[in-house]
Coordinates of C-alpha atoms in Angstrom, one line a residue:
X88 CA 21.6 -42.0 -20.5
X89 CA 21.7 -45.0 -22.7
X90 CA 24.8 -46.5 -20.4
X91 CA 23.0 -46.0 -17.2
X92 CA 20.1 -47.6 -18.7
X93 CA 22.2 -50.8 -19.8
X94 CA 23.8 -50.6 -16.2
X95 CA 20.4 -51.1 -14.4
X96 CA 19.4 -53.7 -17.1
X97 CA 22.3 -55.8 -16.2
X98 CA 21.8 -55.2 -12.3
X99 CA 18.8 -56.5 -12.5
X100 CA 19.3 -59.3 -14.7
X101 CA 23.0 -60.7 -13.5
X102 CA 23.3 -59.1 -9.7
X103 CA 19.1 -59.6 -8.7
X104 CA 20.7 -61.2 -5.5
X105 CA 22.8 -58.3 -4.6
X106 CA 20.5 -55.6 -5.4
X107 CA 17.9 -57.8 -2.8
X108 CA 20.8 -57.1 -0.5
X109 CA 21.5 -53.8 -0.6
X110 CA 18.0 -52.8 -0.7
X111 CA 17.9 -54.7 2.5
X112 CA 20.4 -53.5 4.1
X113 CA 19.3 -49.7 3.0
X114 CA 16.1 -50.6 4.7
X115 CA 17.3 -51.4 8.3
X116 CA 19.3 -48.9 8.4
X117 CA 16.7 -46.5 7.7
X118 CA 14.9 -48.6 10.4
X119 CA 17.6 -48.1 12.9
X120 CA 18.4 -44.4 12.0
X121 CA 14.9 -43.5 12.6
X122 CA 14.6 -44.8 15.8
X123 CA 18.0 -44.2 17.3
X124 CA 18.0 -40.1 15.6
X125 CA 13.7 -40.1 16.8
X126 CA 15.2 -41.3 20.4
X127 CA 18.3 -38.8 20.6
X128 CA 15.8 -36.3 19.4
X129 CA 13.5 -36.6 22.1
X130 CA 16.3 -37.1 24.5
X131 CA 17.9 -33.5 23.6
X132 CA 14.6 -31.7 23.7
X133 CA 14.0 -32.7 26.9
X134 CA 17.2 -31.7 27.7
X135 CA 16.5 -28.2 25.7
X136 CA 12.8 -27.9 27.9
X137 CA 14.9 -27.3 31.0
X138 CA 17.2 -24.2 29.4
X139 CA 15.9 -20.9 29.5
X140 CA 18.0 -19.7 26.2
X141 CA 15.1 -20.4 23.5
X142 CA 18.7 -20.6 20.8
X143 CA 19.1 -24.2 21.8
X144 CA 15.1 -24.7 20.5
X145 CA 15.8 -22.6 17.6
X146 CA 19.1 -24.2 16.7
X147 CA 17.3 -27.8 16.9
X148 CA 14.8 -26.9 14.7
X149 CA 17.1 -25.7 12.2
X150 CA 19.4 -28.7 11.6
X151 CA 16.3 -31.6 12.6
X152 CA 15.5 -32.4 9.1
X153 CA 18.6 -31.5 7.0
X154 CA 20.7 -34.2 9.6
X155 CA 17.8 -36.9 9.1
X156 CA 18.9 -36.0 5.4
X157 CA 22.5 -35.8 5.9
X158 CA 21.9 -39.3 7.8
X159 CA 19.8 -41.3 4.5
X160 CA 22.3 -39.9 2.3
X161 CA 24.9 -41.8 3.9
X162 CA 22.9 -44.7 4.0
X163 CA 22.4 -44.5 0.1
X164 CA 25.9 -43.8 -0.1
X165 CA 27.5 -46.5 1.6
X166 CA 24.6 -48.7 0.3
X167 CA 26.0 -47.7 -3.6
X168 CA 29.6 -48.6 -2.7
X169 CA 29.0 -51.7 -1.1
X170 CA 26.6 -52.6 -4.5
X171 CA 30.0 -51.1 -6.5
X172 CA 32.4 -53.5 -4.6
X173 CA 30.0 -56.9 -5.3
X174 CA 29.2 -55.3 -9.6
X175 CA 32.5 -53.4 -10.2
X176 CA 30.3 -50.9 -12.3
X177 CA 32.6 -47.6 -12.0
X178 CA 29.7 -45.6 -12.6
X179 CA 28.4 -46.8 -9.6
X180 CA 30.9 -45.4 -7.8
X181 CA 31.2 -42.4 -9.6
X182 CA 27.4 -42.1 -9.0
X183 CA 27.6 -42.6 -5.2
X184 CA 30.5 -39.9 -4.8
X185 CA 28.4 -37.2 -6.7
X186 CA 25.9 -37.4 -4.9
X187 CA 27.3 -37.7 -1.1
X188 CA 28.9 -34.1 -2.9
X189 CA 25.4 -32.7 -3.5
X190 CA 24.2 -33.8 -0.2
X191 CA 26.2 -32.5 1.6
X192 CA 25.9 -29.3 0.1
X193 CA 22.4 -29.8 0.3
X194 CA 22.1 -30.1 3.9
X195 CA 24.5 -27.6 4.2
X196 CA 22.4 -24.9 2.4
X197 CA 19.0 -26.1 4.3
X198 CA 20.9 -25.5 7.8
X199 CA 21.3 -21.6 6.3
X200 CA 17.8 -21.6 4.5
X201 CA 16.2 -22.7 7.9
X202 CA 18.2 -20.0 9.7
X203 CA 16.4 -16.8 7.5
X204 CA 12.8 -18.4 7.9
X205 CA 11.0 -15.6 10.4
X206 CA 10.9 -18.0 13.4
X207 CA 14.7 -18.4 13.2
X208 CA 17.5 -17.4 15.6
X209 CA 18.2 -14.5 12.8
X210 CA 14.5 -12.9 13.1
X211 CA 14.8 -13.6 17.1
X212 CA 17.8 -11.4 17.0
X213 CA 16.6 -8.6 14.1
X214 CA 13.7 -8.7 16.6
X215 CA 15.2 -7.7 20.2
X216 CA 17.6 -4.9 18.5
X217 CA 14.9 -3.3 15.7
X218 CA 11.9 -2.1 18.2
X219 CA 10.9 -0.2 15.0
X220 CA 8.3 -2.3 12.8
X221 CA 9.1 -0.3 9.7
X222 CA 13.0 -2.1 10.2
X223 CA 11.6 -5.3 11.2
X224 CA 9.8 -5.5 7.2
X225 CA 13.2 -5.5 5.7
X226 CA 14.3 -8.8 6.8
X227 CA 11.6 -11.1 5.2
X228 CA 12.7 -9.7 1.7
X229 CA 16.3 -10.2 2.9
X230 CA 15.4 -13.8 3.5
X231 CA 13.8 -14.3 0.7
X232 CA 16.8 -12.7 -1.5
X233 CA 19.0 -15.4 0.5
X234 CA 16.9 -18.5 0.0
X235 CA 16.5 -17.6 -3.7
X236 CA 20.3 -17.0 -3.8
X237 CA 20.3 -20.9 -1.4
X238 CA 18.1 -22.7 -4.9
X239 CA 20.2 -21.4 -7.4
X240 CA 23.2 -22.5 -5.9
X241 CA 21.9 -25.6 -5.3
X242 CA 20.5 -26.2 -9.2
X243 CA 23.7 -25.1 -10.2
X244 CA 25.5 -27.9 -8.3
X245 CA 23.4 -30.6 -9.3
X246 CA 23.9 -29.5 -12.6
X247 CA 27.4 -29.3 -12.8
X248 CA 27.8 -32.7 -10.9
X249 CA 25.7 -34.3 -12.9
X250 CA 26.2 -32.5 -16.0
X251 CA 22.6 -32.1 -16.9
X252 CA 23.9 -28.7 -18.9
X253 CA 21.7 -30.6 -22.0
X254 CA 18.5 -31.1 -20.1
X255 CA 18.3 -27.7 -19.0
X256 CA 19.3 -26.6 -22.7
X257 CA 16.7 -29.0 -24.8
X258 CA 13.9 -27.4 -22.4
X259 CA 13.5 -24.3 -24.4
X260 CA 10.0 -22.8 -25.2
X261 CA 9.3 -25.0 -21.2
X262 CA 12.1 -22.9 -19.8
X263 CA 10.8 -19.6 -21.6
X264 CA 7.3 -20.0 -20.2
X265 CA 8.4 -20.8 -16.7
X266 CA 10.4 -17.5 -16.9
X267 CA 7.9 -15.3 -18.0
X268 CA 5.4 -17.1 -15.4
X269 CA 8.6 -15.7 -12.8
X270 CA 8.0 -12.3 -14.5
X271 CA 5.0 -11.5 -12.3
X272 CA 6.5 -12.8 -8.7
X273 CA 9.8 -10.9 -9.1
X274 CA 8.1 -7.7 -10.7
X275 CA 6.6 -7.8 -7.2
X276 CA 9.7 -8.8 -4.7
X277 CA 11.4 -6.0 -6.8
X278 CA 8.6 -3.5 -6.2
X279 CA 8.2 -4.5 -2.2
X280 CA 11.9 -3.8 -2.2
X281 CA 11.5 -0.7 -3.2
X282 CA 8.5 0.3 -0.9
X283 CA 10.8 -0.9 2.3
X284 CA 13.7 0.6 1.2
X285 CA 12.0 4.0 0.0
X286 CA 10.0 4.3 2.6
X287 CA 6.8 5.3 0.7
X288 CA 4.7 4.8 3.3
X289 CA 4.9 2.0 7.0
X290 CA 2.9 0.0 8.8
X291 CA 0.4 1.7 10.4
X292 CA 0.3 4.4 8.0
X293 CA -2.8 6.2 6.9
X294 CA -2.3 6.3 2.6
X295 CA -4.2 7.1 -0.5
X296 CA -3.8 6.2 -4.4
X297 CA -5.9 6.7 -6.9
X298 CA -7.5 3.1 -6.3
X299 CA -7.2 2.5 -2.2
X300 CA -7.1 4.8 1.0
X301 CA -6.9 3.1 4.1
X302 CA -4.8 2.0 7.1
X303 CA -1.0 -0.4 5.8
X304 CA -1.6 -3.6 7.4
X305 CA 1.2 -5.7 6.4
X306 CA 3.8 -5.6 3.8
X307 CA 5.3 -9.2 2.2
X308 CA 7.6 -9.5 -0.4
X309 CA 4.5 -10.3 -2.8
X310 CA 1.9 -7.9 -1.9
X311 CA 0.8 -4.9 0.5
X312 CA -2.6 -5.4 2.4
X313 CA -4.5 -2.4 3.1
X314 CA -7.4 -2.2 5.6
X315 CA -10.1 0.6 3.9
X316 CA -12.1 2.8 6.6
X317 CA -14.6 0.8 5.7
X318 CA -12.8 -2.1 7.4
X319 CA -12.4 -4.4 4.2
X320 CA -8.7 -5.7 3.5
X321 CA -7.5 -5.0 0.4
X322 CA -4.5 -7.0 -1.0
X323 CA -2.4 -4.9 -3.1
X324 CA 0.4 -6.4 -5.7
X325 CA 3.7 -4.2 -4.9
X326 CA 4.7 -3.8 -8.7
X327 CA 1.3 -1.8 -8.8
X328 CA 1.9 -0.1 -5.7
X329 CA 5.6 1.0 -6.4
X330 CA 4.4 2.7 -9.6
X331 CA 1.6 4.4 -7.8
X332 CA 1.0 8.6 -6.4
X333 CA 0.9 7.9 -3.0
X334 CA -0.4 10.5 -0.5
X335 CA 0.6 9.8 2.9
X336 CA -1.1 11.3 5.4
X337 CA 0.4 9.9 8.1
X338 CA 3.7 11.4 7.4
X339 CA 2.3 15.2 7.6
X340 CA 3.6 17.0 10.9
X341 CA 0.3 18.9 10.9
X342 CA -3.5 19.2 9.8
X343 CA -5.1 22.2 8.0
X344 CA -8.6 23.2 9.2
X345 CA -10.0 25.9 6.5
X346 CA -13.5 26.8 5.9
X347 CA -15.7 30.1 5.9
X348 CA -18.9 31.8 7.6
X349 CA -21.1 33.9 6.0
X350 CA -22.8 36.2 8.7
X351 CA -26.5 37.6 7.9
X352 CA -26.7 40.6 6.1
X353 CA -28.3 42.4 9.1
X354 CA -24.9 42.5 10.8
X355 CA -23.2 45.7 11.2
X356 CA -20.0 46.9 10.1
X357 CA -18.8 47.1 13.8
X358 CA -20.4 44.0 14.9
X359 CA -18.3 42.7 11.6
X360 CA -15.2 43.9 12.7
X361 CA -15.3 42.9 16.5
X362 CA -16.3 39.2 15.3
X363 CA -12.8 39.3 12.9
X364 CA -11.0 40.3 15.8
X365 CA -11.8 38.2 18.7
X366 CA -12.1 35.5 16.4
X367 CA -8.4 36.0 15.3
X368 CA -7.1 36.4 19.0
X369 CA -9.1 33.3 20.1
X370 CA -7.8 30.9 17.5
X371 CA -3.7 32.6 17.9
X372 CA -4.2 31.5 21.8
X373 CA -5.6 28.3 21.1
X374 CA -3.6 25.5 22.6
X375 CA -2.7 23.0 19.5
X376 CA -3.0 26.1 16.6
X377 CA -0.2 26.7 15.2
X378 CA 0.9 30.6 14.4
X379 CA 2.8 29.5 11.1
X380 CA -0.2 30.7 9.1
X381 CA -3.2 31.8 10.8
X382 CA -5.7 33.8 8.4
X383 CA -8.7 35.3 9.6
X384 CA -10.5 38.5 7.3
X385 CA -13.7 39.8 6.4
X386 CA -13.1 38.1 2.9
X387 CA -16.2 39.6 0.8
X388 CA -19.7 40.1 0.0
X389 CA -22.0 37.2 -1.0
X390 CA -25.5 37.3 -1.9
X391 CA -26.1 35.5 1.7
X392 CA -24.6 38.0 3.8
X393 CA -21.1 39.0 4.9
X394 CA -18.3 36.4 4.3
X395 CA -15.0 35.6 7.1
X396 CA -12.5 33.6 6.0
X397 CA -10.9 31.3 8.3
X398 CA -7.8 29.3 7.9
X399 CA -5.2 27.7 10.1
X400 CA -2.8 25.1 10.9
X401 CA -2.8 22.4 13.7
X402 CA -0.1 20.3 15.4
X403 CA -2.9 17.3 16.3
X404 CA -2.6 14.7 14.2
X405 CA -4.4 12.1 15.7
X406 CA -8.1 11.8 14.1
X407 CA -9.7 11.5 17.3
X408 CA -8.1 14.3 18.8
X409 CA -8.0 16.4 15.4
X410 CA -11.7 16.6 15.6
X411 CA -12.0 17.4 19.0
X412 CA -9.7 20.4 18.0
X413 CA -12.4 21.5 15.0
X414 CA -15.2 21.1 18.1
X415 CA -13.3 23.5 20.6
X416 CA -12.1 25.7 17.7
X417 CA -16.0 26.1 16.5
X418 CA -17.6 25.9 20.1
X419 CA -15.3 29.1 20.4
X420 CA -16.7 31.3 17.4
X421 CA -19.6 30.3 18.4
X422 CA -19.2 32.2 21.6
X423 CA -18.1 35.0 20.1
X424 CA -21.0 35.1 17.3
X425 CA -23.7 34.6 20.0
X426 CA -21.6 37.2 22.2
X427 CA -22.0 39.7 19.7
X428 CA -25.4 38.9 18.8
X429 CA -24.5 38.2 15.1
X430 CA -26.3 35.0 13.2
X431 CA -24.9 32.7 10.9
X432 CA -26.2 33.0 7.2
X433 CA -29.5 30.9 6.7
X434 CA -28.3 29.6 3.4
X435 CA -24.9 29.6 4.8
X436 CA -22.5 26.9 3.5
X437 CA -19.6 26.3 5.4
X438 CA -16.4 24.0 4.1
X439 CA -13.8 22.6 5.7
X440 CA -10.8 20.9 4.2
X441 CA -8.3 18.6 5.9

């Protein structure tokens, strides 16, 4: 450190008229790169406006700014051994050669950092062949793995060029904080991981925890948002999620519809047993009821009246349609109730469970 200090010292004081120079010269060329690389820019866009293959676009946009980079790099580059050659400061050199290394590696790394953003040719691609939403959610915590994976190599470059092993070392308690200040963010990459690769739950699906129910809106790697029926959006961190009981219901291949009548106590006992009947052959020949389990009995006495037990399975899952199903299922006792010229229980209380 002390060395590159006394280097600048002496540029400044013994070589004022070649550091005018080569700041000079570092300007116009920036001058002329940014208009001739602004000018072939606008020239191959318009080039690129004509193509119906949107990859050309894509590609563009991925390699715009790391050449610009690529381009001032060599500027400083050439601009550091042209300041070498007039000084003969090795360092200089040395300098200048780490860090056309780093650049280049630098630029190199952005191209593939720019190809895993989700506008890139990759997502394009993940796009036409994954119709499926639930596999289109995996590839922004892919990117993400990659473009972490992109920084670290990078840090570990620049420190091994420029052997700042010390720095990084002499930052202790500063290092320790920034990692626990990490803690949180990959707690919750780790835990949307999990929810994409597990498969807990999709977009569009209906869940419940112990906190939230509502409709998955989005997933991220950071959080999960969740819209509530009472249409708020609820943003969710994924470490708390993972570690949650989840119920999903939208995952269930059929609904359960279960609730009892009690029937006056004036009803007789064949009235009784006609109503347990027809309402069991009604509900077995029901279009959408399923015969896996369809119970229907005169299930006791109550101090109302005369209780029936209903209970039974359906393949509609839809909500809509679901209670449309309850309506045509109840419509239909209530046929047969008023057919027989039985009444419902005036302190009747009748349940039903999804």
């Amino acid at each position: 450190m002390d060395k590159i200090k006394q280097i600048i010292e002496n540029l400044i004081k013994y070589h004022t008229r070649t550091m005018i120079i080569t700041v000079l010269i570092v300007s116009a060329f920036i001058i002329i790169k940014n208009k001739v690389l602004n000018k072939a820019y606008k020239m191959i866009k318009a080039m690129i406006r004509k193509s119906v293959n949107k990859f050309d676009d894509k590609v563009i946009a991925a390699i715009e700014k790391p050449v610009q980079c690529a381009f001032f790099a060599l500027i400083l580059y050439f601009s550091l051994v042209y300041l070498y050659k007039q000084t003969g400061y090795m360092e200089i050199l040395e300098f200048a050669n780490k860090g056309l290394k780093v650049s280049i590696i630098l630029c190199f790394c952005w191209v593939i950092y720019n190809f895993n953003l989700e506008n890139s040719i990759l997502y394009n691609k993940l796009e036409k062949k994954c119709m499926d939403k639930d596999k289109k959610i995996i590839f922004p915590f892919i990117s993400i793995v990659i473009r972490i994976s992109i920084i670290i190599i990078i840090i570990l470059v620049i420190v091994k060029e420029f052997k700042l092993t010390g720095f990084f070392t002499g930052l202790g308690l500063g290092g320790l904080a920034i990692a626990l200040a990490a803690q949180d963010t990959l707690s919750n990459l780790f835990g949307g991981m999990i929810i994409v690769l597990d498969k807990p739950f999709c977009i569009g699906d209906w869940i419940q925890t112990n906190e939230i129910e509502g409709i998955v809106e989005e997933i991220t790697f950071r959080s999960t948002k969740i819209r509530t029926f009472a249409k708020a959006l609820v943003t969710i961190p994924n470490s708390k999620l993972a570690n949650a009981n989840i119920t999903n219901w939208a995952q269930r291949n059929r609904r359960r519809i279960h609730f009892k009548i009690i029937l006056s106590q004036e009803t007789s006992s064949e009235s009784l047993h006609n109503c347990v009947d027809r309402i069991e052959k009604v509900i077995n020949n029901t279009k959408g009821i399923t015969k896996e389990l369809n119970i229907i009995n005169f299930d006791g006495f109550t101090d109302e009246g005369y209780e029936i037990f209903i209970y039974m399975y359906t393949d509609v899952i839809e909500y809509k349609e679901y209670q449309k199903m309850k309506e045509t299922v109840n419509f239909k006792i209530l046929e047969i109730l008023e057919d027989e010229g039985v009444h419902i229980s005036v302190r009747n209380n009748i349940k039903i469970l999804k």
